[in-house]
Short mmCIF file of C-alpha atoms and ligand atoms in Angstrom, two decimals:
data_model
loop_
_atom_site.label_atom_id
_atom_site.label_comp_id
_atom_site.label_asym_id
_atom_site.label_seq_id
_atom_site.Cartn_x
_atom_site.Cartn_y
_atom_site.Cartn_z
CA UNK A 1 115.17 98.07 114.17
CA UNK A 2 116.57 97.60 117.62
CA UNK A 3 118.09 94.07 118.34
CA UNK A 4 116.83 93.12 121.68
CA UNK A 5 117.83 89.89 123.98
CA UNK A 6 116.28 90.36 127.23
CA UNK A 7 112.62 91.57 127.14
CA UNK A 8 112.36 95.50 127.44
CA UNK A 9 109.38 97.28 129.15
CA UNK A 10 106.74 97.31 126.62
CA UNK A 11 104.77 99.94 128.38
CA UNK A 12 106.18 103.17 129.87
CA UNK A 13 103.91 105.58 131.45
CA UNK A 14 101.00 104.25 129.50
CA UNK A 15 102.94 104.78 126.30
CA UNK A 16 104.29 101.71 123.80
CA UNK A 17 107.76 101.15 122.83
CA UNK A 18 107.01 103.37 119.61
CA UNK A 19 105.20 106.27 121.64
CA UNK A 20 101.67 104.90 120.53
CA UNK A 21 98.29 104.85 122.95
CA UNK A 22 97.41 101.14 123.38
CA UNK A 23 94.50 101.59 121.42
CA UNK A 24 96.52 103.46 118.27
CA UNK A 25 97.38 102.36 114.82
CA UNK A 26 100.61 102.59 113.52
CA UNK A 27 100.65 105.44 110.56
CA UNK A 28 99.09 103.81 107.62
CA UNK A 29 99.71 104.53 104.12
CA UNK A 30 98.33 103.15 100.97
CA UNK A 31 99.22 103.20 97.36
CA UNK A 32 97.11 101.52 94.36
CA UNK A 33 97.99 100.63 91.17
CA UNK A 34 101.92 100.72 91.69
CA UNK A 35 102.70 97.85 89.17
CA UNK A 36 101.88 98.09 85.44
CA UNK A 37 101.79 94.54 84.45
CA UNK A 38 99.40 93.43 87.19
CA UNK A 39 95.57 94.11 86.61
CA UNK A 40 95.38 95.44 90.28
CA UNK A 41 97.83 96.39 92.89
CA UNK A 42 98.32 98.03 96.17
CA UNK A 43 101.25 98.64 98.44
CA UNK A 44 100.50 99.02 102.23
CA UNK A 45 102.42 100.23 105.11
CA UNK A 46 101.57 99.83 108.90
CA UNK A 47 104.41 101.56 110.15
CA UNK A 48 107.83 99.85 109.18
CA UNK A 49 105.76 96.95 107.75
CA UNK A 50 105.59 97.04 104.04
CA UNK A 51 103.33 94.87 101.80
CA UNK A 52 102.75 94.59 98.06
CA UNK A 53 99.92 92.93 96.55
CA UNK A 54 99.44 92.19 93.01
CA UNK A 55 96.28 90.47 91.50
CA UNK A 56 96.30 89.02 87.96
CA UNK A 57 92.89 87.85 86.64
CA UNK A 58 90.34 86.59 85.99
CA UNK A 59 92.27 84.48 83.64
CA UNK A 60 92.52 81.25 81.97
CA UNK A 61 93.37 78.47 84.49
CA UNK A 62 96.43 76.52 84.12
CA UNK A 63 96.70 73.67 84.90
CA UNK A 64 93.03 73.25 83.04
CA UNK A 65 92.00 70.51 85.73
CA UNK A 66 91.68 72.84 88.52
CA UNK A 67 88.90 74.80 86.89
CA UNK A 68 85.63 75.30 88.58
CA UNK A 69 82.54 75.14 86.48
CA UNK A 70 80.52 77.41 88.86
CA UNK A 71 83.03 80.16 89.92
CA UNK A 72 86.71 81.16 89.59
CA UNK A 73 89.34 79.64 91.58
CA UNK A 74 91.37 82.21 93.91
CA UNK A 75 95.11 81.21 94.31
CA UNK A 76 97.12 83.14 96.91
CA UNK A 77 101.03 83.24 97.44
CA UNK A 78 102.38 84.94 100.56
CA UNK A 79 106.04 85.43 100.79
CA UNK A 80 108.52 87.27 102.92
CA UNK A 81 111.30 88.51 100.84
CA UNK A 82 114.98 87.76 101.79
CA UNK A 83 115.75 91.19 102.70
CA UNK A 84 112.34 92.01 104.39
CA UNK A 85 113.66 90.84 107.86
CA UNK A 86 116.40 91.84 110.07
CA UNK A 87 117.91 88.25 109.81
CA UNK A 88 118.17 87.26 105.96
CA UNK A 89 115.30 85.01 105.27
CA UNK A 90 115.75 82.07 103.35
CA UNK A 91 114.11 82.41 99.80
CA UNK A 92 112.91 78.75 100.10
CA UNK A 93 109.03 78.68 100.98
CA UNK A 94 108.71 77.73 104.43
CA UNK A 95 105.55 75.94 106.17
CA UNK A 96 104.76 79.57 107.75
CA UNK A 97 104.51 80.96 104.28
CA UNK A 98 102.51 78.13 102.94
CA UNK A 99 100.08 78.08 105.91
CA UNK A 100 99.64 81.94 105.52
CA UNK A 101 98.95 81.89 101.89
CA UNK A 102 95.99 79.69 102.65
CA UNK A 103 94.88 81.63 105.99
CA UNK A 104 95.06 84.89 103.75
CA UNK A 105 93.09 83.25 100.65
CA UNK A 106 90.47 82.32 103.07
CA UNK A 107 89.91 85.69 104.63
CA UNK A 108 89.59 87.09 101.13
CA UNK A 109 87.41 84.69 99.33
CA UNK A 110 84.18 85.53 100.93
CA UNK A 111 84.46 89.02 99.63
CA UNK A 112 85.02 88.07 96.19
CA UNK A 113 82.03 87.57 93.71
CA UNK A 114 83.82 84.39 92.06
CA UNK A 115 80.48 83.06 90.86
CA UNK A 116 80.71 85.82 88.04
CA UNK A 117 84.02 84.20 86.48
CA UNK A 118 83.44 80.50 86.18
CA UNK A 119 86.41 78.49 84.72
CA UNK A 120 88.88 81.18 85.32
CA UNK A 121 91.39 81.75 88.18
CA UNK A 122 92.35 85.11 90.06
CA UNK A 123 95.93 85.05 91.45
CA UNK A 124 97.05 86.98 94.55
CA UNK A 125 100.37 87.66 94.92
CA UNK A 126 101.64 89.29 98.41
CA UNK A 127 105.32 90.22 98.70
CA UNK A 128 106.53 91.30 102.24
CA UNK A 129 109.12 94.00 101.44
CA UNK A 130 109.79 94.94 105.23
CA UNK A 131 108.43 92.92 108.03
CA UNK A 132 107.69 94.61 111.32
CA UNK A 133 104.87 92.62 112.64
CA UNK A 134 101.56 92.15 111.40
CA UNK A 135 102.70 91.22 107.96
CA UNK A 136 99.53 88.59 107.16
CA UNK A 137 96.97 91.36 108.11
CA UNK A 138 98.75 94.07 106.05
CA UNK A 139 98.67 91.53 103.53
CA UNK A 140 94.90 90.97 103.45
CA UNK A 141 94.23 94.88 103.63
CA UNK A 142 96.56 95.21 100.55
CA UNK A 143 95.24 92.08 98.65
CA UNK A 144 91.55 93.57 99.20
CA UNK A 145 92.84 96.83 97.62
CA UNK A 146 94.70 95.06 94.61
CA UNK A 147 91.57 93.02 93.95
CA UNK A 148 89.11 96.09 93.97
CA UNK A 149 92.04 98.16 92.09
CA UNK A 150 91.72 95.06 89.32
CA UNK A 151 88.13 95.92 88.86
CA UNK A 152 86.98 92.37 90.35
CA UNK A 153 83.10 92.69 91.98
CA UNK A 154 83.32 92.31 95.65
CA UNK A 155 80.85 91.88 98.28
CA UNK A 156 82.97 94.38 100.63
CA UNK A 157 86.47 95.21 101.19
CA UNK A 158 88.47 93.18 103.69
CA UNK A 159 90.92 94.83 106.32
CA UNK A 160 93.14 93.09 108.84
CA UNK A 161 95.03 94.17 112.12
CA UNK A 162 96.77 92.27 114.85
CA UNK A 163 95.86 93.00 118.77
CA UNK A 164 98.18 91.94 121.35
CA UNK A 165 98.82 91.95 124.90
CA UNK A 166 101.90 93.19 126.42
CA UNK A 167 102.88 93.84 129.96
CA UNK A 168 99.27 93.11 130.92
CA UNK A 169 97.78 95.88 128.63
CA UNK A 170 95.73 95.18 125.27
CA UNK A 171 97.57 96.87 122.35
CA UNK A 172 96.13 97.52 118.93
CA UNK A 173 98.27 96.96 115.82
CA UNK A 174 101.29 95.23 117.51
CA UNK A 175 104.81 95.53 115.92
CA UNK A 176 107.56 93.27 115.88
CA UNK A 177 109.22 93.63 119.22
CA UNK A 178 105.36 93.56 120.89
CA UNK A 179 104.95 90.18 119.03
CA UNK A 180 107.96 88.79 120.25
CA UNK A 181 107.98 89.72 123.75
CA UNK A 182 104.21 90.15 124.70
CA UNK A 183 101.82 87.55 126.05
CA UNK A 184 99.46 87.43 123.21
CA UNK A 185 98.85 87.92 119.69
CA UNK A 186 95.48 88.06 117.84
CA UNK A 187 95.57 88.90 113.91
CA UNK A 188 92.06 89.34 112.75
CA UNK A 189 90.46 90.46 109.31
CA UNK A 190 86.97 91.56 108.81
CA UNK A 191 84.52 92.71 106.21
CA UNK A 192 83.18 95.58 108.41
CA UNK A 193 80.32 96.63 105.77
CA UNK A 194 78.91 93.17 106.20
CA UNK A 195 79.77 92.76 109.49
CA UNK A 196 81.62 89.28 109.26
CA UNK A 197 85.06 88.08 110.46
CA UNK A 198 87.01 86.22 107.83
CA UNK A 199 90.29 85.58 110.15
CA UNK A 200 90.82 85.25 113.54
CA UNK A 201 93.98 83.55 115.10
CA UNK A 202 95.24 83.67 118.71
CA UNK A 203 98.76 82.68 119.99
CA UNK A 204 99.26 83.22 123.65
CA UNK A 205 96.88 83.57 126.60
CA UNK A 206 93.86 85.91 127.38
CA UNK A 207 90.81 85.43 129.38
CA UNK A 208 87.46 85.23 127.80
CA UNK A 209 87.01 88.85 128.80
CA UNK A 210 90.12 90.16 127.38
CA UNK A 211 89.58 88.07 124.44
CA UNK A 212 86.19 89.76 123.83
CA UNK A 213 88.12 93.25 124.72
CA UNK A 214 90.70 92.58 122.28
CA UNK A 215 88.26 91.78 119.40
CA UNK A 216 86.22 94.79 119.80
CA UNK A 217 89.75 96.57 119.74
CA UNK A 218 90.80 94.85 116.48
CA UNK A 219 87.43 95.65 114.90
CA UNK A 220 87.49 99.13 115.89
CA UNK A 221 90.97 99.28 113.81
CA UNK A 222 89.62 97.49 110.93
CA UNK A 223 86.72 100.00 110.71
CA UNK A 224 89.60 102.90 110.55
CA UNK A 225 91.73 100.86 108.04
CA UNK A 226 88.54 100.23 105.88
CA UNK A 227 87.69 103.79 105.94
CA UNK A 228 91.58 104.59 104.50
CA UNK A 229 90.85 101.76 102.16
CA UNK A 230 87.64 103.57 100.75
CA UNK A 231 89.26 106.74 100.75
CA UNK A 232 92.09 105.52 98.60
CA UNK A 233 89.74 103.93 96.09
CA UNK A 234 87.60 106.80 95.90
CA UNK A 235 90.80 109.06 95.12
CA UNK A 236 91.95 106.72 92.38
CA UNK A 237 88.43 106.41 90.88
CA UNK A 238 87.81 110.13 91.00
CA UNK A 239 91.34 111.03 89.48
CA UNK A 240 90.84 108.34 86.70
CA UNK A 241 87.11 109.71 85.78
CA UNK A 242 88.46 113.46 85.55
CA UNK A 243 91.06 112.44 82.97
P1 ADP B 1 102.66 88.45 111.22
O1 ADP B 1 103.63 88.94 110.39
O2 ADP B 1 101.42 88.04 110.58
O3 ADP B 1 102.67 89.51 112.47
P2 ADP B 1 104.05 86.27 112.73
O4 ADP B 1 103.40 86.51 114.22
O5 ADP B 1 104.44 84.93 112.42
O6 ADP B 1 103.27 87.01 111.63
O7 ADP B 1 105.58 87.30 112.93
C1 ADP B 1 105.66 88.26 113.44
C2 ADP B 1 106.76 89.19 112.89
O8 ADP B 1 107.89 88.12 113.11
C3 ADP B 1 106.70 89.40 111.35
O9 ADP B 1 105.88 90.38 111.04
C4 ADP B 1 108.39 89.41 110.96
O10 ADP B 1 108.79 90.88 111.12
C5 ADP B 1 108.82 88.49 111.95
N1 ADP B 1 109.09 87.17 111.38
C6 ADP B 1 108.23 86.35 111.14
N2 ADP B 1 108.93 85.17 110.34
C7 ADP B 1 110.26 85.34 110.25
C8 ADP B 1 111.43 84.90 109.37
N3 ADP B 1 111.11 83.95 108.84
N4 ADP B 1 112.45 85.79 109.55
C9 ADP B 1 112.77 86.94 110.12
N5 ADP B 1 111.53 87.43 110.77
C10 ADP B 1 110.32 86.90 111.07
#
């Protein structure tokens, strides 16, 4: 990754720093079932952002007193590995990681049929292997896939992407430089099949009109990622039934 001290031009001849058009996603790669010991797992890449999600459960709740009599408890831990960022990140859990673990859990919870598994827990682990912007949204996409890969019944998949404003232009799926030097950063996650938004945050400044445009740009990107999620699940399911 480039080290930049002064703000570089983020849009040149209508193209972004990595050559993308404003409404273009980074190349997205999905791999399912990458971990033998987990009940479900997924590796997701948005360009250089690489995130691994593992799901365990539904399983017995420990400590027992946190169990719910009418549904499963979902626990989520998002973590950035020390080597994932350009400057070594301290392995101690940061305020940011604690907050993001909660935000990601809340983005996924509406999709999971927790009522089918009372008195159990579903544990979601998200490890950021390489960070280049959009790790929370790639984390949501990966975790939804890991839940489906674990065979946990879901109302819909959840996918996420961040929209930003850089050099006055709204751009889809921002990378770290665009996040760092842009005017706004808006991560969004949604369940496209159910037409519900489950995560929406905005840092920076947008007009209400830009906000509306940014949201529809995010939902357009999410719909594309959702199609890739379904394709990956279909592929794995087809190859498992053939065996
Ligand atoms: P997101 O990764 O969801 O976009 P942020 O907006 O907080 O979340 O972070 C943007 C990017 O900044 C991250 O993807 C990562 O590349 C970088 N970053 C965030 N926190 C750290 C950190 N503690 N150390 C190094 N890089 C970080």
